[in-house]
XYZ file of N, CA and C in Angstrom:
471
model
N 91.118 -1.345 86.624
C 91.731 -0.619 87.475
C 91.839 1.001 86.721
N 91.571 1.030 85.605
C 91.518 2.386 84.581
C 90.590 2.334 83.599
N 89.987 3.309 83.470
C 89.213 3.419 82.214
C 89.738 4.667 81.183
N 88.593 4.586 80.145
C 89.063 5.372 78.937
C 88.760 6.754 79.648
N 89.542 7.496 79.211
C 89.693 9.023 79.454
C 90.643 9.146 80.663
N 90.990 7.969 81.433
C 91.759 8.509 82.618
C 93.019 8.817 82.392
N 93.678 9.913 83.088
C 94.863 10.301 82.941
C 95.918 9.849 83.549
N 96.766 9.392 82.831
C 97.864 8.470 83.578
C 99.316 8.575 83.398
N 100.154 7.994 84.165
C 101.684 8.548 83.837
C 102.506 6.962 83.454
N 103.412 6.938 82.782
C 103.929 5.858 82.152
C 105.249 6.283 82.428
N 106.052 5.516 83.090
C 107.482 5.994 83.677
C 108.413 5.966 82.114
N 109.211 6.909 82.200
C 110.133 6.674 81.161
C 109.617 7.443 79.704
N 108.169 7.480 79.744
C 107.499 8.181 78.632
C 107.012 9.039 78.524
N 106.333 9.355 80.075
C 105.373 10.828 80.375
C 103.814 10.321 80.457
N 103.327 11.645 80.751
C 101.745 11.501 80.899
C 101.171 11.053 79.486
N 99.735 10.380 79.859
C 99.109 10.407 78.811
C 97.678 10.412 78.922
N 96.610 10.003 78.375
C 95.538 9.601 78.376
C 94.798 8.059 77.668
N 94.470 7.641 78.576
C 93.788 6.194 77.930
C 92.809 6.393 77.002
N 93.115 5.862 75.690
C 92.103 6.208 74.628
C 90.920 5.156 74.618
N 91.731 3.742 74.835
C 90.986 2.376 74.547
C 91.479 1.437 75.470
N 90.453 0.636 76.030
C 90.478 -0.710 76.264
C 90.133 -1.743 75.503
N 90.987 -2.560 75.147
C 90.403 -3.667 74.235
C 91.321 -5.064 74.448
N 90.398 -5.803 73.778
C 91.068 -7.201 73.811
C 91.807 -7.604 72.478
N 93.016 -7.985 72.568
C 93.717 -8.038 71.560
C 94.223 -9.486 71.614
N 94.204 -9.915 70.238
C 95.215 -11.617 69.934
C 96.347 -11.529 70.004
N 97.322 -11.821 70.888
C 98.704 -11.803 70.703
C 99.381 -13.040 70.837
N 100.007 -13.892 69.868
C 100.270 -15.202 69.710
C 99.318 -16.210 70.216
N 98.237 -16.157 69.721
C 97.274 -16.900 70.118
C 96.629 -16.702 71.351
N 96.563 -15.923 72.033
C 96.141 -15.996 73.364
C 95.711 -14.145 73.360
N 94.279 -14.365 74.162
C 93.677 -12.749 73.922
C 93.966 -11.860 75.581
N 94.308 -11.026 75.310
C 94.670 -10.173 76.292
C 94.130 -8.892 76.442
N 93.845 -8.047 77.377
C 93.279 -6.757 77.720
C 94.287 -5.998 77.487
N 94.020 -4.672 76.772
C 95.283 -4.016 76.634
C 94.787 -2.386 76.554
N 95.718 -1.607 77.428
C 95.168 -0.050 77.379
C 96.289 0.630 76.357
N 95.331 1.287 75.547
C 95.836 1.987 74.333
C 96.042 3.564 75.229
N 97.224 3.926 75.353
C 97.312 5.448 75.741
C 98.225 6.228 74.970
N 97.492 7.574 74.929
C 98.108 8.273 73.860
C 99.141 9.267 74.636
N 100.290 9.347 74.350
C 101.490 10.565 75.141
C 101.593 11.236 74.393
N 100.861 12.585 74.719
C 101.185 13.844 74.092
C 102.454 14.445 73.775
N 103.286 14.009 74.895
C 104.508 14.900 74.366
C 105.283 14.304 73.266
N 105.396 13.102 72.946
C 105.683 12.345 71.945
C 104.874 11.947 70.810
N 103.650 12.310 70.834
C 102.456 12.080 69.944
C 102.470 10.866 69.383
N 102.467 9.461 70.496
C 102.227 8.357 70.279
C 101.345 7.708 71.045
N 101.254 6.336 70.546
C 100.135 5.576 71.253
C 100.766 4.271 71.591
N 100.730 3.887 72.815
C 101.237 2.931 73.834
C 100.542 2.207 73.995
N 100.654 0.710 73.746
C 99.732 -0.383 74.139
C 100.608 -0.938 75.619
N 99.575 -1.136 76.680
C 100.118 -1.849 77.802
C 99.255 -3.001 78.040
N 99.662 -4.330 78.022
C 98.542 -5.143 78.575
C 98.147 -5.005 80.002
N 97.102 -4.915 80.178
C 96.334 -4.222 81.589
C 97.047 -5.647 82.538
N 97.384 -6.925 82.534
C 97.863 -7.271 83.872
C 98.956 -6.969 84.116
N 100.009 -6.184 83.222
C 101.649 -5.730 83.351
C 101.510 -4.162 83.702
N 100.411 -3.363 83.864
C 100.188 -2.269 84.145
C 100.755 -1.758 85.541
N 100.805 -2.551 86.636
C 101.173 -2.572 87.558
C 102.801 -2.510 87.785
N 102.883 -3.792 86.765
C 104.370 -4.106 86.836
C 105.476 -3.418 86.304
N 104.754 -2.241 85.168
C 105.735 -1.501 84.634
C 105.520 -0.053 85.102
N 104.804 0.099 86.152
C 104.804 1.423 86.733
C 103.567 2.585 86.628
N 102.803 1.928 85.716
C 101.664 2.671 85.005
C 100.801 3.166 86.302
N 100.889 4.469 86.350
C 99.832 4.905 87.672
C 98.961 6.401 87.071
N 97.914 6.585 87.984
C 97.158 7.845 87.668
C 98.014 8.948 88.027
N 97.882 10.211 87.428
C 98.587 11.276 87.461
C 98.436 12.133 88.723
N 99.276 12.615 89.155
C 99.765 13.228 90.595
C 98.162 14.509 90.529
N 97.534 14.486 91.510
C 96.572 15.710 91.902
C 97.214 16.778 92.043
N 96.333 17.757 91.561
C 96.723 19.367 91.697
C 97.432 19.558 93.069
N 96.645 19.305 94.035
C 97.497 19.917 95.468
C 99.062 19.247 95.667
N 98.829 17.929 95.495
C 100.113 17.036 95.542
C 100.897 17.524 94.903
N 100.863 17.649 93.443
C 101.799 18.306 92.435
C 102.354 19.743 93.444
N 101.485 20.479 93.706
C 101.913 21.676 94.239
C 102.846 21.444 95.432
N 102.497 20.685 95.916
C 103.450 20.313 97.507
C 104.805 19.616 96.822
N 104.882 18.990 95.964
C 105.917 18.032 95.693
C 106.973 19.307 94.938
N 106.364 20.193 93.862
C 107.328 21.101 93.429
C 107.632 21.955 94.179
N 107.527 22.087 95.222
C 108.290 22.729 96.264
C 109.842 22.347 96.768
N 109.858 20.644 96.441
C 111.026 20.069 96.375
C 112.006 20.972 95.658
N 111.854 21.410 94.381
C 112.574 22.165 93.419
C 113.419 23.278 94.184
N 112.450 23.885 95.391
C 113.102 25.117 96.000
C 114.322 24.835 97.168
N 114.400 23.554 97.469
C 114.839 22.827 98.656
C 116.439 22.622 97.927
N 117.797 23.168 98.580
C 118.706 22.909 98.131
C 119.291 21.435 97.614
N 119.989 21.063 96.709
C 120.315 19.919 96.544
C 121.087 19.050 97.389
N 120.819 17.855 97.451
C 121.507 17.054 98.399
C 123.193 17.090 97.927
N 123.871 17.153 98.726
C 125.307 17.219 98.583
C 125.752 15.603 98.333
N 126.264 15.596 97.291
C 126.785 13.717 97.335
C 128.431 13.848 96.855
N 128.887 12.785 97.587
C 130.057 12.494 97.427
C 130.056 11.171 96.438
N 129.078 11.021 95.678
C 129.350 9.770 94.648
C 130.316 10.416 93.767
N 130.406 9.379 92.661
C 131.103 9.706 91.465
C 130.012 10.016 90.482
N 130.267 10.500 89.498
C 128.972 11.028 88.396
C 128.564 9.575 87.966
N 128.911 8.843 87.890
C 128.298 7.466 87.326
C 127.404 6.768 88.196
N 127.857 6.889 89.610
C 126.969 6.402 90.779
C 125.868 7.590 90.704
N 126.197 8.558 90.773
C 125.027 9.653 90.758
C 123.844 9.522 89.669
N 124.404 9.177 88.307
C 123.841 8.817 87.411
C 122.762 7.667 87.405
N 123.491 6.527 88.014
C 123.047 5.259 88.322
C 121.705 5.608 88.967
N 121.720 6.489 90.332
C 120.776 7.016 91.193
C 119.645 7.228 91.349
N 120.158 8.517 89.913
C 119.078 8.994 89.274
C 118.420 8.548 88.481
N 118.954 7.781 87.525
C 117.972 6.715 86.522
C 117.045 5.905 87.499
N 117.652 5.151 88.351
C 116.785 4.253 89.055
C 115.304 5.358 89.635
N 115.851 6.256 90.119
C 114.692 7.387 90.607
C 113.387 7.758 89.437
N 114.448 7.785 88.303
C 113.424 8.375 87.201
C 112.367 7.147 87.100
N 113.162 5.871 86.776
C 112.569 4.637 86.670
C 111.100 4.118 87.273
N 111.287 4.898 88.896
C 110.249 4.803 89.495
C 108.776 5.526 88.807
N 108.969 6.412 88.164
C 107.457 7.084 87.850
C 107.347 7.912 88.949
N 107.676 7.993 90.167
C 106.762 8.953 91.091
C 107.104 10.455 90.623
N 106.360 11.456 90.939
C 106.721 12.648 90.533
C 107.405 13.278 91.278
N 107.445 12.874 92.678
C 108.502 13.430 93.840
C 110.123 12.898 93.251
N 110.164 11.925 93.132
C 111.422 11.512 92.632
C 111.835 12.043 91.492
N 111.185 12.616 90.425
C 111.560 13.407 89.213
C 111.948 14.629 89.737
N 111.105 15.229 90.541
C 111.445 16.498 91.170
C 112.708 16.850 91.661
N 113.016 15.752 92.593
C 114.632 15.508 93.499
C 115.255 15.143 92.208
N 114.993 14.448 91.160
C 116.398 14.179 90.292
C 116.877 15.803 89.591
N 115.535 16.395 89.434
C 115.806 17.843 88.901
C 116.508 18.666 89.511
N 115.842 18.806 90.710
C 116.473 19.638 92.043
C 118.182 19.143 91.900
N 118.355 17.953 92.431
C 119.850 17.428 92.619
C 120.651 17.905 91.435
N 120.409 17.560 90.203
C 121.077 18.118 88.620
C 120.863 19.301 88.645
N 120.220 20.427 89.335
C 120.033 21.846 88.847
C 121.292 22.137 89.839
N 121.679 21.568 91.154
C 122.351 22.053 92.151
C 123.884 21.630 91.782
N 123.741 20.225 90.994
C 125.165 20.037 90.517
C 125.731 20.931 89.590
N 124.531 21.337 88.952
C 125.313 21.947 87.849
C 125.308 23.679 88.009
N 125.010 23.937 89.272
C 125.366 25.153 89.925
C 126.889 24.923 90.367
N 127.315 24.144 90.671
C 128.717 23.718 91.398
C 129.834 23.573 90.314
N 129.472 22.509 89.273
C 130.169 22.348 88.090
C 129.196 21.777 86.885
N 129.613 22.282 85.659
C 129.147 21.744 84.315
C 128.530 20.255 84.706
N 127.573 19.946 84.173
C 127.325 18.583 84.212
C 127.640 17.477 82.819
N 128.221 16.662 82.971
C 128.466 15.605 81.706
C 127.341 15.537 80.645
N 127.478 15.267 79.589
C 126.659 14.970 78.503
C 125.535 13.779 79.325
N 125.608 12.902 79.858
C 124.723 12.249 80.293
C 123.838 12.336 81.332
N 124.511 13.273 82.102
C 123.547 13.984 83.447
C 123.006 15.202 82.675
N 123.257 15.950 81.651
C 122.350 16.958 80.893
C 121.362 16.304 79.981
N 121.447 15.122 79.456
C 120.350 14.442 78.760
C 119.341 13.983 79.821
N 119.839 13.464 81.282
C 119.014 12.986 82.144
C 118.278 14.135 82.793
N 118.431 15.232 82.932
C 118.116 16.596 83.298
C 117.074 16.928 82.373
N 117.127 16.725 80.846
C 116.387 17.170 80.014
C 115.199 16.154 80.084
N 115.605 14.733 80.022
C 114.434 13.985 80.126
C 113.464 14.155 81.527
N 114.095 14.188 82.575
C 113.447 14.634 83.799
C 112.246 15.507 83.600
N 113.056 16.978 82.845
C 111.876 18.122 82.964
C 111.050 17.788 81.800
N 111.224 17.044 80.641
C 110.229 16.695 79.830
C 109.245 15.572 80.644
N 109.434 14.681 81.543
C 108.297 14.007 81.833
C 107.493 15.046 83.115
N 108.451 15.668 83.542
C 107.535 16.812 84.679
C 106.513 17.419 83.925
N 107.076 18.020 83.031
C 106.215 18.907 82.140
C 104.765 18.090 81.306
N 105.095 17.038 81.250
C 103.999 16.264 80.419
C 102.978 15.973 81.504
N 103.373 15.522 82.850
C 102.709 15.441 83.791
C 101.810 16.805 84.123
N 102.425 17.570 84.483
C 101.969 19.158 84.820
C 101.129 19.825 83.814
N 101.278 19.464 82.607
C 100.260 19.747 81.401
C 99.146 18.985 81.835
N 99.304 17.773 81.861
C 98.020 17.067 82.159
C 96.909 17.428 83.432
N 97.988 17.738 84.439
C 97.445 18.079 85.721
C 96.366 19.337 85.665
N 97.155 20.209 85.163
C 96.727 21.567 85.312
C 95.902 22.019 83.847
N 95.797 21.329 82.801
C 95.006 21.268 81.715
C 95.445 22.483 80.755
N 96.725 22.837 80.669
C 97.474 23.767 80.228
C 98.398 23.190 79.013
N 98.857 23.693 78.165
C 99.894 23.263 77.140
C 101.070 23.047 77.624
N 101.769 21.986 77.314
C 103.334 22.166 77.662
C 104.235 23.235 77.326
N 104.244 24.240 76.663
C 104.600 25.232 76.433
C 104.268 26.270 77.979
N 103.130 26.380 78.408
C 103.026 26.804 79.603
C 103.409 26.146 80.766
N 103.332 24.746 80.594
C 103.454 23.997 81.872
C 105.246 24.166 81.969
N 105.928 24.373 80.977
C 107.368 24.180 80.938
C 107.965 25.781 81.657
N 107.025 26.855 81.401
C 107.113 27.873 81.958
C 106.511 28.106 83.519
N 105.605 27.195 84.003
C 105.113 26.765 85.207
C 106.596 26.171 86.154
N 107.118 25.388 85.343
C 108.246 24.414 86.132
C 109.140 25.248 85.975
N 109.655 26.313 85.199
C 110.461 27.308 85.267
C 110.410 28.097 86.393
N 109.246 28.512 86.515
C 108.911 29.741 88.019
C 109.116 28.982 88.941
N 109.075 27.561 89.114
C 109.263 26.806 90.478
C 110.467 26.184 90.852
N 111.182 26.587 89.669
C 112.654 25.712 90.157
C 113.879 26.982 89.980
């Protein structure tokens, strides 16, 4: 599925690069693991190859698709009649998918909500997490630092 050096995205953790693919013994059973370095959090994550799809591990979005998806940030946010708890739950579910466009929608909708009235603490934290995840992927896609990717995201939102 993936090879050493592939750039991948691990939902709720961010973008990273596969550093190794190795067989490990776990409870007497040998399994193949991907070792992924997540730059944002400066950590290595090991994911069993057989679980990669189930946990949402995917290749990073290509540059052109990312450019198209970032236009979502310019759309007006969706008006919501949901309570903040329902809205929060919906946004968390979007984030768990790990889809680049879903993360962009969460950012757009929370920024729109924030312009109408202040976000509560949970929604502020979710907005920060969504930005962090998007920045980690943008940095890997464009080959720039996370600081530069943050500036790029700020310009597009």
